[in-house]
Coordinates of N, CA and C in Angstrom, one line a residue:
X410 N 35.1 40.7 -24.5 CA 34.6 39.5 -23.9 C 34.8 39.6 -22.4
X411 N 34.0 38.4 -21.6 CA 34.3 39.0 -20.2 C 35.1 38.1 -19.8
X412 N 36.0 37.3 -20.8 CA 36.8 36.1 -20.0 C 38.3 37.3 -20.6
X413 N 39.3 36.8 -19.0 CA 40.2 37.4 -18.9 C 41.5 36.7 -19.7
X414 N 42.4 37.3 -20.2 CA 43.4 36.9 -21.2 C 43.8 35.5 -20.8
X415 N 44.1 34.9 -19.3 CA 44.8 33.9 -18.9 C 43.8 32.8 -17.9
X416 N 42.7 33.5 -18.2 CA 41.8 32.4 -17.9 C 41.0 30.9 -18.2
X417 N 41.5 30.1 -17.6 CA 40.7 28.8 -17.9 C 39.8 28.4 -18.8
X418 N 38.9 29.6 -18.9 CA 37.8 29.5 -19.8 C 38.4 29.8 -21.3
X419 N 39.2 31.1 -20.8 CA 39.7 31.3 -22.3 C 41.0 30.5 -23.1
X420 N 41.6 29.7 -21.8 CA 42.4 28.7 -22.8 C 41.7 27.7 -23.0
X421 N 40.8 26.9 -22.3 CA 39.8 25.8 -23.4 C 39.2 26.9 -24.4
X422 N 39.0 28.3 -24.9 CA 38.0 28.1 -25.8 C 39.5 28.2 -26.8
X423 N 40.4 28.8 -26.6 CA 41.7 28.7 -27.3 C 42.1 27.4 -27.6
X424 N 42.2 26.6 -26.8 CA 42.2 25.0 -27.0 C 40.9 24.6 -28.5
X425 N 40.3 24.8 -27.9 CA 39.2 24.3 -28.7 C 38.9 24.7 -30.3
X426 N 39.5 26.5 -30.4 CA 39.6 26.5 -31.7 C 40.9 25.8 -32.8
X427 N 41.8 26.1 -31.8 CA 42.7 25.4 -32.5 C 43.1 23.9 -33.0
X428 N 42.1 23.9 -32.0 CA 42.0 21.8 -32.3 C 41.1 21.5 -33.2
X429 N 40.6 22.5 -33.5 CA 39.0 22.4 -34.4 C 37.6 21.7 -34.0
X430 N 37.4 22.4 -32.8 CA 36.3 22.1 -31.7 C 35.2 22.4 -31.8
X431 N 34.1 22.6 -32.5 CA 33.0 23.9 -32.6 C 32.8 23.9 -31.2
X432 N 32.2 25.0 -31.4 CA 31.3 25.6 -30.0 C 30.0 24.7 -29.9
X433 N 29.6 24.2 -31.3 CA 28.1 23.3 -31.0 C 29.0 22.2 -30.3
X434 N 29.9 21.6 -30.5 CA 30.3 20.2 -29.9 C 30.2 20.5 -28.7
X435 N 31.2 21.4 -28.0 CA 31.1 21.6 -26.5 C 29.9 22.1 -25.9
X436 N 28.5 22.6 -26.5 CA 27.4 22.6 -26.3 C 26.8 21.6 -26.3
X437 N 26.7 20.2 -27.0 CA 26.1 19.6 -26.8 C 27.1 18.8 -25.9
X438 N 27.7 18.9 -25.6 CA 28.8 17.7 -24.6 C 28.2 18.6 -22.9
X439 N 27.9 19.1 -22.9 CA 27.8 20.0 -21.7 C 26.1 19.7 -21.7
X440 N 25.3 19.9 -22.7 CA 24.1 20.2 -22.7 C 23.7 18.1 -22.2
X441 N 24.4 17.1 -22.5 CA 24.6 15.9 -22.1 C 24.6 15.4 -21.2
X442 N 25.4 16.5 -20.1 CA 26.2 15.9 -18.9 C 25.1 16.4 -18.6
X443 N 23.7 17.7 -18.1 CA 23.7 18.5 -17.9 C 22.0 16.8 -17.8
X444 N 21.9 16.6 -18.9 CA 20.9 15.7 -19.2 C 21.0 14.2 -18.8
X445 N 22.3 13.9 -18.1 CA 22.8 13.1 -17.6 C 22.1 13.0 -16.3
X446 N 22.9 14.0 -15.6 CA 22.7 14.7 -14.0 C 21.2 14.1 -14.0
X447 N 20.3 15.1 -14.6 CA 18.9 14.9 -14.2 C 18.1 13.7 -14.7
X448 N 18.6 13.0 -15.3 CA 18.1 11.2 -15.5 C 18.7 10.6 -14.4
X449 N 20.0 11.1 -14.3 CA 20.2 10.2 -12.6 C 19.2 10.1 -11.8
X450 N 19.2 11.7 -11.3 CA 18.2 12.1 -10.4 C 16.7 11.3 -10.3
X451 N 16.3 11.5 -11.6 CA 14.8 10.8 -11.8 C 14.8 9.4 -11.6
X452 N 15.7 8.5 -12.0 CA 15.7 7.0 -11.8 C 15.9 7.4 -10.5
X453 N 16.5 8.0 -9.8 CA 16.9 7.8 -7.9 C 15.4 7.5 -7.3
X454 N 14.7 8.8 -7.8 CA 13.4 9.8 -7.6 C 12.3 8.3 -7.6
X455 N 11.9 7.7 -8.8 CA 11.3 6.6 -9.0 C 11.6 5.6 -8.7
X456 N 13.0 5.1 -7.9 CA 13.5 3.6 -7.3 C 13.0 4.3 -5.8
X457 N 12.9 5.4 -5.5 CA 12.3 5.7 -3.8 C 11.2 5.4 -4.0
X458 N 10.4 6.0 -5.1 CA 9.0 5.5 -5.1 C 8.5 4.6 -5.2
X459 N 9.0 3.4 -5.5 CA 9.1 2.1 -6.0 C 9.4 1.6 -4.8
X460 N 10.2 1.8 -4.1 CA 10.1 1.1 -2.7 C 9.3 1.5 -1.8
X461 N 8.6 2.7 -1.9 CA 7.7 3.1 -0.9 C 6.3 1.8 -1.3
X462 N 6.3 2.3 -2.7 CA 4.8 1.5 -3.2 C 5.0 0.1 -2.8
X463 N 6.4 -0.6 -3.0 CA 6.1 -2.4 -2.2 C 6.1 -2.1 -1.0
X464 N 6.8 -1.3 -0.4 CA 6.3 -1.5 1.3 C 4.8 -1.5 1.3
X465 N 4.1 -0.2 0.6 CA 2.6 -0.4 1.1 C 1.8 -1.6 0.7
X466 N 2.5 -2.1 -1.1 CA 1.4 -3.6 -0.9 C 2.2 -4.4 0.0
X467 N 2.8 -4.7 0.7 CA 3.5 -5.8 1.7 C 2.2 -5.7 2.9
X468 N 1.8 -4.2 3.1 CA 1.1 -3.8 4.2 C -0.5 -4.2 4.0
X469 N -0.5 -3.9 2.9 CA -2.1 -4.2 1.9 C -2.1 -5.7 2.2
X470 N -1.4 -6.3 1.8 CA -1.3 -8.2 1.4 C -1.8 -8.7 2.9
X471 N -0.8 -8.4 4.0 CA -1.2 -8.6 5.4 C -2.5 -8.6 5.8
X472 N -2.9 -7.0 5.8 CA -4.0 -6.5 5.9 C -5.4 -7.7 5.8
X473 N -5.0 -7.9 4.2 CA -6.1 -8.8 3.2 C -6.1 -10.3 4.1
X474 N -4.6 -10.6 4.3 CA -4.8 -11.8 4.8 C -5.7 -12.0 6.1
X475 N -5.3 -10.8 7.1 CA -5.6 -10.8 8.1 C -7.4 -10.7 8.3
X476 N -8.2 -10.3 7.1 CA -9.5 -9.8 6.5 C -10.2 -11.2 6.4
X477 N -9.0 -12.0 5.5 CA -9.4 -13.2 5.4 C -9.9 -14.1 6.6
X478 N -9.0 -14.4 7.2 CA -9.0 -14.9 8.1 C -9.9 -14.5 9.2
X479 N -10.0 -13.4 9.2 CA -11.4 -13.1 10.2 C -12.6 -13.4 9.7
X480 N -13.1 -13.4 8.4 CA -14.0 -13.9 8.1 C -14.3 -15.4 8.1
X481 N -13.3 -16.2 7.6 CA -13.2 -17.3 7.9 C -13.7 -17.9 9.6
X482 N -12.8 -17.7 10.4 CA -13.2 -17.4 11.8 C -14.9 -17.3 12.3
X483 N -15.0 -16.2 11.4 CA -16.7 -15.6 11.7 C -17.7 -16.5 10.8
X484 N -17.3 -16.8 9.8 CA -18.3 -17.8 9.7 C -18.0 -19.4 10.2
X485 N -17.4 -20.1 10.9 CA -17.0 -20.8 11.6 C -17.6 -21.1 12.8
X486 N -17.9 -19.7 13.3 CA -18.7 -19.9 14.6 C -20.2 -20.1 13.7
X487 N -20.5 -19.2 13.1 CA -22.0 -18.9 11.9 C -22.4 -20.4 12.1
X488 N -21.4 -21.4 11.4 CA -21.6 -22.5 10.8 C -21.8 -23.8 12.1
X489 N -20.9 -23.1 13.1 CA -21.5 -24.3 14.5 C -23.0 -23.7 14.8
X490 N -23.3 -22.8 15.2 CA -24.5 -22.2 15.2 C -25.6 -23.2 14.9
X491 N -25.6 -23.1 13.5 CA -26.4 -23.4 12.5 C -26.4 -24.5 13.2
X492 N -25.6 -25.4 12.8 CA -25.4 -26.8 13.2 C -26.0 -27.5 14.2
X493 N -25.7 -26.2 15.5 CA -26.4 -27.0 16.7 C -28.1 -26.4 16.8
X494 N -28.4 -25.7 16.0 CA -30.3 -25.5 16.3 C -30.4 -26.7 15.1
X495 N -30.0 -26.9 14.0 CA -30.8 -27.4 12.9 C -30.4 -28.8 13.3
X496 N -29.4 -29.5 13.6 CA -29.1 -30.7 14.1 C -29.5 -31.0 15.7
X497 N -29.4 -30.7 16.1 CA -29.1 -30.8 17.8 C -30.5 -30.1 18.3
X498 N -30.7 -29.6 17.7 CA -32.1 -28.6 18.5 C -31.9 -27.9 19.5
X499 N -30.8 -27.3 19.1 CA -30.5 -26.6 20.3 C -30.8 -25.0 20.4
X500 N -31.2 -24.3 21.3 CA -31.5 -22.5 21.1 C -31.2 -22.5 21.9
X501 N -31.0 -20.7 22.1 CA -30.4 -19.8 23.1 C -31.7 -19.9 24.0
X502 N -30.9 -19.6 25.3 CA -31.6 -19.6 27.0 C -32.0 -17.9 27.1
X503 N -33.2 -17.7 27.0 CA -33.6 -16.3 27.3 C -33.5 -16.2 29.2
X504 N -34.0 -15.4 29.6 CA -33.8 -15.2 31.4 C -34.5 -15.6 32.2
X505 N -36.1 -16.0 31.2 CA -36.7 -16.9 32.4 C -36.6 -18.5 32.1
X506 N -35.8 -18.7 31.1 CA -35.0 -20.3 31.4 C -33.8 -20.3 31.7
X507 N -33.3 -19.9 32.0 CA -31.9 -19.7 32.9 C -32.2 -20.1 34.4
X508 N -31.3 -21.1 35.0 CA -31.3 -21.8 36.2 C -29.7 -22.0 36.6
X509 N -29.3 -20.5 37.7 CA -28.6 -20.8 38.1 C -28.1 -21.6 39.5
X510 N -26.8 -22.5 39.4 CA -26.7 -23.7 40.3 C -25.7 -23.3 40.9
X511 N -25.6 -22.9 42.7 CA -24.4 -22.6 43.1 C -23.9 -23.8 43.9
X512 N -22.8 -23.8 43.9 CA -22.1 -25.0 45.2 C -21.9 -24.6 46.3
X513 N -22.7 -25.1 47.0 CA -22.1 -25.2 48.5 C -21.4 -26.0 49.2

């Protein structure tokens, strides 16, 4: 075998027979830990991702709001517009009704 007479490995597996340990037990106790580690890892893996993805709808929501709101705005002016030809009678001054008044 390649474990040496006073080695570590060879007193747990000496331990282990004596105590009446299979080899499958410490196989699956190792094969555990081993499945442990890498479930850690993956919850870590997916709570980064998870925070990345609410940062970006935080960034989206803003965005929307900010979308909103400019439309709103834009039809606001739309809406005085309207208001002042269809009520008021009022239209735009092309260049040959335009009269400018300076002060002297």
């Amino acid at each position: 075998m390649f474990l040496k007479p006073g080695s570590l490995l060879s007193l747990i597996g000496r331990d282990c027979c004596r105590q009446g340990i299979s080899l499958f037990g410490l196989l699956m106790v190792a094969l555990s830990a081993v499945g442990l580690v890498w479930m850690t890892h993956q919850i870590r893996s997916l709570t980064h991702q998870q925070a990345a993805l609410l940062t970006e709808q935080c960034a989206l929501d803003s965005e929307w709001r900010n979308l909103i709101l400019e439309i709103q705005s834009l039809s606001d002016a739309d809406r005085i517009e309207r208001l002042a030809k269809e009520k008021l009678k009022m239209q735009l001054l092309n260049s040959q009704q335009e009269r400018v008044v300076k002060q002297v």
